[in-house]
CSV table of C-alpha atoms in Angstrom, one decimal:
chain,number,residue,atom,x,y,z
A,9,MET,CA,-49.7,72.4,-42.9
A,10,ARG,CA,-49.0,70.6,-46.1
A,11,ASN,CA,-46.1,73.0,-47.4
A,12,ARG,CA,-44.9,72.7,-43.3
A,13,ARG,CA,-44.3,69.1,-43.9
A,14,ARG,CA,-42.7,69.1,-46.7
A,15,SER,CA,-40.0,71.5,-45.5
A,16,VAL,CA,-39.5,69.1,-42.5
A,17,VAL,CA,-39.0,66.4,-45.3
A,18,TRP,CA,-36.7,68.1,-47.2
A,19,ILE,CA,-35.1,69.2,-44.0
A,20,ALA,CA,-34.5,65.7,-43.2
A,21,ILE,CA,-33.2,64.7,-46.7
A,22,ALA,CA,-31.0,67.4,-46.4
A,23,LEU,CA,-29.5,66.1,-43.0
A,24,VAL,CA,-29.2,62.3,-44.6
A,25,LEU,CA,-27.4,63.3,-47.5
A,26,ALA,CA,-25.1,66.0,-45.3
A,27,ALA,CA,-24.4,62.9,-43.4
A,28,LEU,CA,-23.4,60.5,-45.9
A,29,ALA,CA,-21.1,63.1,-47.7
A,30,ILE,CA,-19.7,63.6,-44.4
A,31,THR,CA,-19.2,59.8,-44.1
A,32,ALA,CA,-17.8,59.3,-47.7
A,33,ALA,CA,-15.2,62.0,-47.3
A,34,ILE,CA,-13.9,60.3,-44.1
A,35,ILE,CA,-14.0,57.0,-45.6
A,36,GLY,CA,-12.0,58.7,-48.6
A,37,PHE,CA,-9.5,60.4,-46.6
A,38,GLN,CA,-8.8,57.0,-44.5
A,39,ASN,CA,-8.3,55.4,-48.1
A,40,LEU,CA,-6.1,58.3,-49.2
A,41,GLN,CA,-4.0,57.7,-46.2
A,42,ARG,CA,-3.8,53.9,-47.1
A,43,SER,CA,-2.9,54.4,-50.4
A,44,SER,CA,0.4,56.2,-49.8
A,45,PRO,CA,2.6,52.8,-49.7
A,46,ILE,CA,6.2,53.1,-48.5
A,47,MET,CA,8.6,52.9,-51.1
A,48,VAL,CA,12.0,50.9,-50.8
A,49,SER,CA,14.5,50.4,-53.2
A,50,ALA,CA,17.9,48.4,-52.0
A,51,VAL,CA,20.1,51.0,-54.2
A,52,LEU,CA,23.9,50.2,-52.9
A,53,ALA,CA,25.4,46.9,-51.7
A,54,PHE,CA,29.3,47.4,-50.5
A,55,ASN,CA,31.9,44.9,-49.2
A,56,SER,CA,35.3,45.6,-48.1
A,57,GLY,CA,36.5,42.3,-49.4
A,58,GLY,CA,38.1,42.1,-45.9
A,59,LEU,CA,40.6,43.6,-43.8
A,60,VAL,CA,41.1,46.9,-45.0
A,61,PRO,CA,43.3,50.1,-43.7
A,62,GLY,CA,41.4,51.8,-41.0
A,63,PRO,CA,40.3,53.8,-39.3
A,64,THR,CA,38.1,54.8,-42.0
A,65,VAL,CA,36.7,52.8,-44.7
A,66,LYS,CA,35.5,54.6,-47.7
A,67,ALA,CA,32.8,53.5,-50.6
A,68,PRO,CA,33.1,56.7,-53.0
A,69,SER,CA,30.6,57.8,-55.4
A,70,LYS,CA,27.6,55.4,-54.4
A,71,ASN,CA,24.1,55.7,-55.3
A,72,LEU,CA,21.5,57.1,-53.4
A,73,GLY,CA,18.5,56.7,-55.7
A,74,ALA,CA,16.4,59.1,-57.7
A,75,VAL,CA,15.5,62.3,-55.8
A,76,ALA,CA,12.1,62.8,-54.2
A,77,THR,CA,10.3,64.5,-51.6
A,78,GLY,CA,10.6,62.9,-48.4
A,79,ARG,CA,13.1,60.4,-49.2
A,80,ASP,CA,15.6,58.8,-46.4
A,81,ILE,CA,18.6,56.9,-46.7
A,82,TRP,CA,18.8,53.7,-44.4
A,83,LEU,CA,22.3,52.1,-43.7
A,84,GLU,CA,22.4,48.5,-42.8
A,85,VAL,CA,26.3,47.9,-41.6
A,86,SER,CA,28.2,45.0,-40.4
A,87,TRP,CA,31.9,44.8,-39.4
A,88,LYS,CA,34.5,43.0,-37.9
A,89,PHE,CA,37.8,43.0,-36.4
A,90,PHE,CA,40.1,40.2,-35.6
A,91,GLY,CA,41.5,40.3,-32.5
A,92,GLU,CA,40.7,43.6,-31.4
A,93,LEU,CA,37.7,45.1,-29.6
A,94,ARG,CA,36.3,48.4,-31.5
A,95,THR,CA,33.5,51.1,-31.9
A,96,LEU,CA,31.9,52.2,-35.2
A,97,ASP,CA,31.9,56.0,-34.1
A,98,THR,CA,30.6,57.6,-37.3
A,99,VAL,CA,28.6,56.9,-40.5
A,100,THR,CA,28.9,59.5,-43.2
A,101,VAL,CA,26.9,59.7,-46.5
A,102,GLY,CA,28.6,63.1,-48.4
A,103,ASP,CA,30.1,65.2,-45.2
A,104,LEU,CA,26.9,64.5,-43.5
A,105,ARG,CA,26.8,62.2,-40.4
A,106,ALA,CA,24.2,59.5,-40.1
A,107,ARG,CA,22.3,58.5,-37.0
A,108,ARG,CA,22.6,55.1,-35.7
A,109,LEU,CA,19.5,53.6,-34.7
A,110,VAL,CA,20.2,50.1,-32.8
A,111,ARG,CA,23.3,47.8,-32.7
A,112,SER,CA,23.5,44.3,-32.0
A,113,HIS,CA,25.9,44.5,-29.2
A,114,ASP,CA,26.9,47.3,-26.8
A,115,VAL,CA,30.3,48.6,-27.4
A,116,PRO,CA,33.6,48.4,-27.6
A,117,SER,CA,33.3,44.3,-29.7
A,118,SER,CA,35.1,42.8,-32.0
A,119,ALA,CA,32.2,42.3,-34.4
A,120,ASN,CA,28.6,44.0,-34.5
A,121,SER,CA,25.8,44.8,-36.9
A,122,GLU,CA,24.1,48.1,-37.2
A,123,ILE,CA,21.1,50.4,-38.9
A,124,TRP,CA,21.7,54.0,-39.5
A,125,PHE,CA,19.9,56.8,-41.1
A,126,ILE,CA,19.9,60.0,-42.7
A,127,SER,CA,17.2,62.3,-44.5
A,128,ALA,CA,17.8,63.3,-47.7
A,129,GLY,CA,14.5,64.6,-49.0
A,130,SER,CA,13.5,68.2,-50.1
A,131,GLY,CA,14.7,70.8,-48.0
A,132,ASP,CA,17.7,68.7,-46.6
A,133,ILE,CA,21.4,69.1,-47.5
A,134,LEU,CA,21.2,65.8,-49.7
A,135,GLU,CA,18.0,66.8,-51.5
A,136,ASN,CA,19.6,67.0,-54.8
A,137,THR,CA,22.0,64.3,-54.3
A,138,THR,CA,22.1,61.4,-56.4
A,139,SER,CA,25.7,59.8,-55.8
A,140,THR,CA,28.3,60.2,-53.1
A,141,ASP,CA,31.1,59.0,-50.7
A,142,ILE,CA,29.9,57.0,-47.6
A,143,GLY,CA,32.3,56.2,-44.9
A,144,PHE,CA,32.4,54.1,-42.2
A,145,THR,CA,34.9,55.9,-39.3
A,146,PHE,CA,36.1,53.4,-36.5
A,147,ASP,CA,38.1,54.2,-33.2
A,148,GLY,CA,41.1,52.7,-34.6
A,149,GLY,CA,42.5,49.5,-36.2
A,150,ASN,CA,42.1,47.7,-39.8
A,151,PRO,CA,38.3,46.8,-40.0
A,152,SER,CA,36.0,44.4,-42.5
A,153,VAL,CA,32.8,46.3,-43.7
A,154,THR,CA,30.1,45.1,-45.5
A,155,ALA,CA,26.8,47.2,-46.0
A,156,GLN,CA,23.4,47.9,-47.6
A,157,ILE,CA,21.9,51.2,-48.6
A,158,TYR,CA,18.2,51.9,-49.0
A,159,ARG,CA,16.3,54.6,-50.7
A,160,VAL,CA,13.4,55.0,-48.7
A,161,VAL,CA,10.2,57.2,-49.7
A,162,GLY,CA,7.0,57.6,-47.7
A,163,ALA,CA,8.4,56.3,-44.3
A,164,SER,CA,8.3,58.2,-40.9
A,165,GLU,CA,11.8,58.8,-39.7
A,166,ILE,CA,10.9,57.6,-35.9
A,167,PRO,CA,11.0,53.9,-35.8
A,168,ALA,CA,7.9,52.2,-34.8
A,169,ALA,CA,10.3,49.4,-33.2
A,170,THR,CA,13.8,48.3,-32.9
A,171,ALA,CA,15.3,45.2,-32.0
A,172,SER,CA,18.8,43.6,-31.4
A,173,GLU,CA,19.6,39.7,-30.8
A,174,SER,CA,22.4,36.9,-30.6
A,175,GLY,CA,21.4,33.5,-31.7
A,176,ASP,CA,19.4,32.0,-34.6
A,177,ARG,CA,16.4,34.3,-34.9
A,178,ILE,CA,15.1,37.8,-34.2
A,179,THR,CA,11.5,39.2,-34.0
A,180,ILE,CA,10.0,42.6,-34.7
A,181,THR,CA,6.4,43.8,-34.7
A,182,ILE,CA,6.1,45.6,-38.1
A,183,PRO,CA,2.8,48.4,-38.3
A,184,ALA,CA,0.3,47.8,-40.9
A,185,ASP,CA,1.7,49.0,-44.2
A,186,GLY,CA,4.7,49.1,-42.6
A,187,ILE,CA,8.6,47.7,-43.5
A,188,ALA,CA,11.5,46.5,-41.5
A,189,PHE,CA,15.3,46.4,-41.8
A,190,ILE,CA,17.1,43.2,-40.6
A,191,SER,CA,20.9,43.2,-40.6
A,192,LEU,CA,23.3,40.4,-39.4
A,193,ILE,CA,26.4,39.2,-38.9
A,194,ALA,CA,27.7,35.7,-38.5
A,195,SER,CA,31.3,35.2,-37.3
A,196,GLY,CA,33.0,31.9,-37.6
A,197,THR,CA,31.3,30.8,-41.0
A,198,THR,CA,31.5,31.0,-44.8
A,199,SER,CA,28.0,30.4,-45.4
A,200,GLY,CA,24.5,30.8,-44.3
A,201,SER,CA,21.1,32.4,-45.2
A,202,MET,CA,18.3,34.1,-43.6
A,203,SER,CA,14.6,33.3,-44.1
A,204,ASN,CA,11.3,34.8,-44.0
A,205,VAL,CA,12.8,38.1,-45.4
A,206,THR,CA,14.1,39.4,-48.6
A,207,GLU,CA,18.2,39.0,-48.7
A,208,ASP,CA,19.1,42.1,-50.3
A,209,PHE,CA,22.6,41.4,-49.8
A,210,SER,CA,25.1,38.9,-48.8
A,211,ALA,CA,28.5,38.6,-48.8
A,212,LEU,CA,31.5,36.9,-47.1
A,213,CYS,CA,33.7,39.5,-46.2
A,214,GLY,CA,37.4,38.0,-45.3
A,215,LYS,CA,37.9,35.3,-43.2
A,216,ASP,CA,35.0,33.8,-41.3
A,217,PHE,CA,32.7,36.8,-41.5
A,218,LEU,CA,29.3,36.6,-43.1
A,219,GLY,CA,27.1,39.7,-43.3
A,220,ILE,CA,23.5,39.6,-44.7
A,221,HIS,CA,21.4,42.7,-45.2
A,222,ALA,CA,17.5,42.5,-45.7
A,223,SER,CA,14.2,43.9,-46.0
A,224,THR,CA,10.3,42.9,-45.2
A,225,SER,CA,6.9,44.4,-45.5
A,226,SER,CA,3.5,43.4,-44.1
A,227,THR,CA,0.0,44.8,-44.9
A,228,SER,CA,-1.4,44.3,-41.4
A,229,ALA,CA,0.5,45.0,-38.1
A,230,GLU,CA,2.2,41.6,-36.9
A,231,SER,CA,5.5,40.2,-35.6
A,232,GLU,CA,8.0,39.0,-38.2
A,233,THR,CA,10.7,36.6,-37.3
A,234,ALA,CA,13.6,35.8,-39.2
A,235,THR,CA,15.4,32.9,-38.8
A,236,PHE,CA,19.5,32.3,-39.9
A,237,SER,CA,20.4,29.3,-40.9
A,238,GLY,CA,24.4,28.7,-40.6
A,239,ASN,CA,26.9,26.9,-38.5
A,240,SER,CA,27.3,29.8,-36.3
A,241,THR,CA,25.6,32.1,-33.8
A,242,ALA,CA,24.4,35.6,-35.7
A,243,ASP,CA,24.1,38.9,-34.0
A,244,PHE,CA,21.0,40.8,-35.4
A,245,ALA,CA,19.7,44.6,-35.4
A,246,ALA,CA,16.2,45.3,-36.6
A,247,VAL,CA,14.2,48.6,-37.3
A,248,ALA,CA,10.4,48.4,-38.3
A,249,LEU,CA,9.1,51.8,-39.8
A,250,GLN,CA,5.4,52.9,-40.1
A,251,SER,CA,4.2,54.8,-43.3
A,252,ALA,CA,4.4,58.9,-42.6
A,253,ALA,CA,0.7,58.9,-43.6
A,254,ALA,CA,0.1,56.7,-40.4
A,255,ARG,CA,1.3,59.0,-37.8
């Protein structure tokens, strides 16, 4: 009888220890997921300096950042035509077409701000490319362009949210441990700034065309509002990304 009781006690202890081990493993796995932050680098800024011969604007031999598994290239692009309604048809990285995620206006338009994406990690054609030409091709005319290129590692390639707005602000919901890219064009002004974000590039491009390209992050799921301070209405485009480990 005594041996049987001891066996029952040892079995109970073993079950408790097993339960604790399983709990610890689950917590450890969750912490591992949370310990994989998105890494973002603003690797390239571009300013055409005003109107340039079109329809393609080229930024030659531009840095894409270091090679990495899961590397993606995100591009914020603002552009303007003077007296013409146009469309940005393609953005190319090397000879490869990027994919547009969001733009501030339906087209054709005389001015727009847009966000594009291309995968450049392991197994992709660009996996070993650290520098290449960037091309912006329109459906004609003489464009002016500003852009900011980002190297992103550890983010899902599927946006958690996109947004577009005209006015003085834009709001987008960022997932926990996520990031957001926010791009704007302000026509009719030569100065201004965007608050509540990190301005990675701000440039006057040609006559009365201000392009601002920014990013921000959040440790908890929340809505972030970026506000433009200037003497004109701004057109915004925004994308929010979550960690690839959170999918």
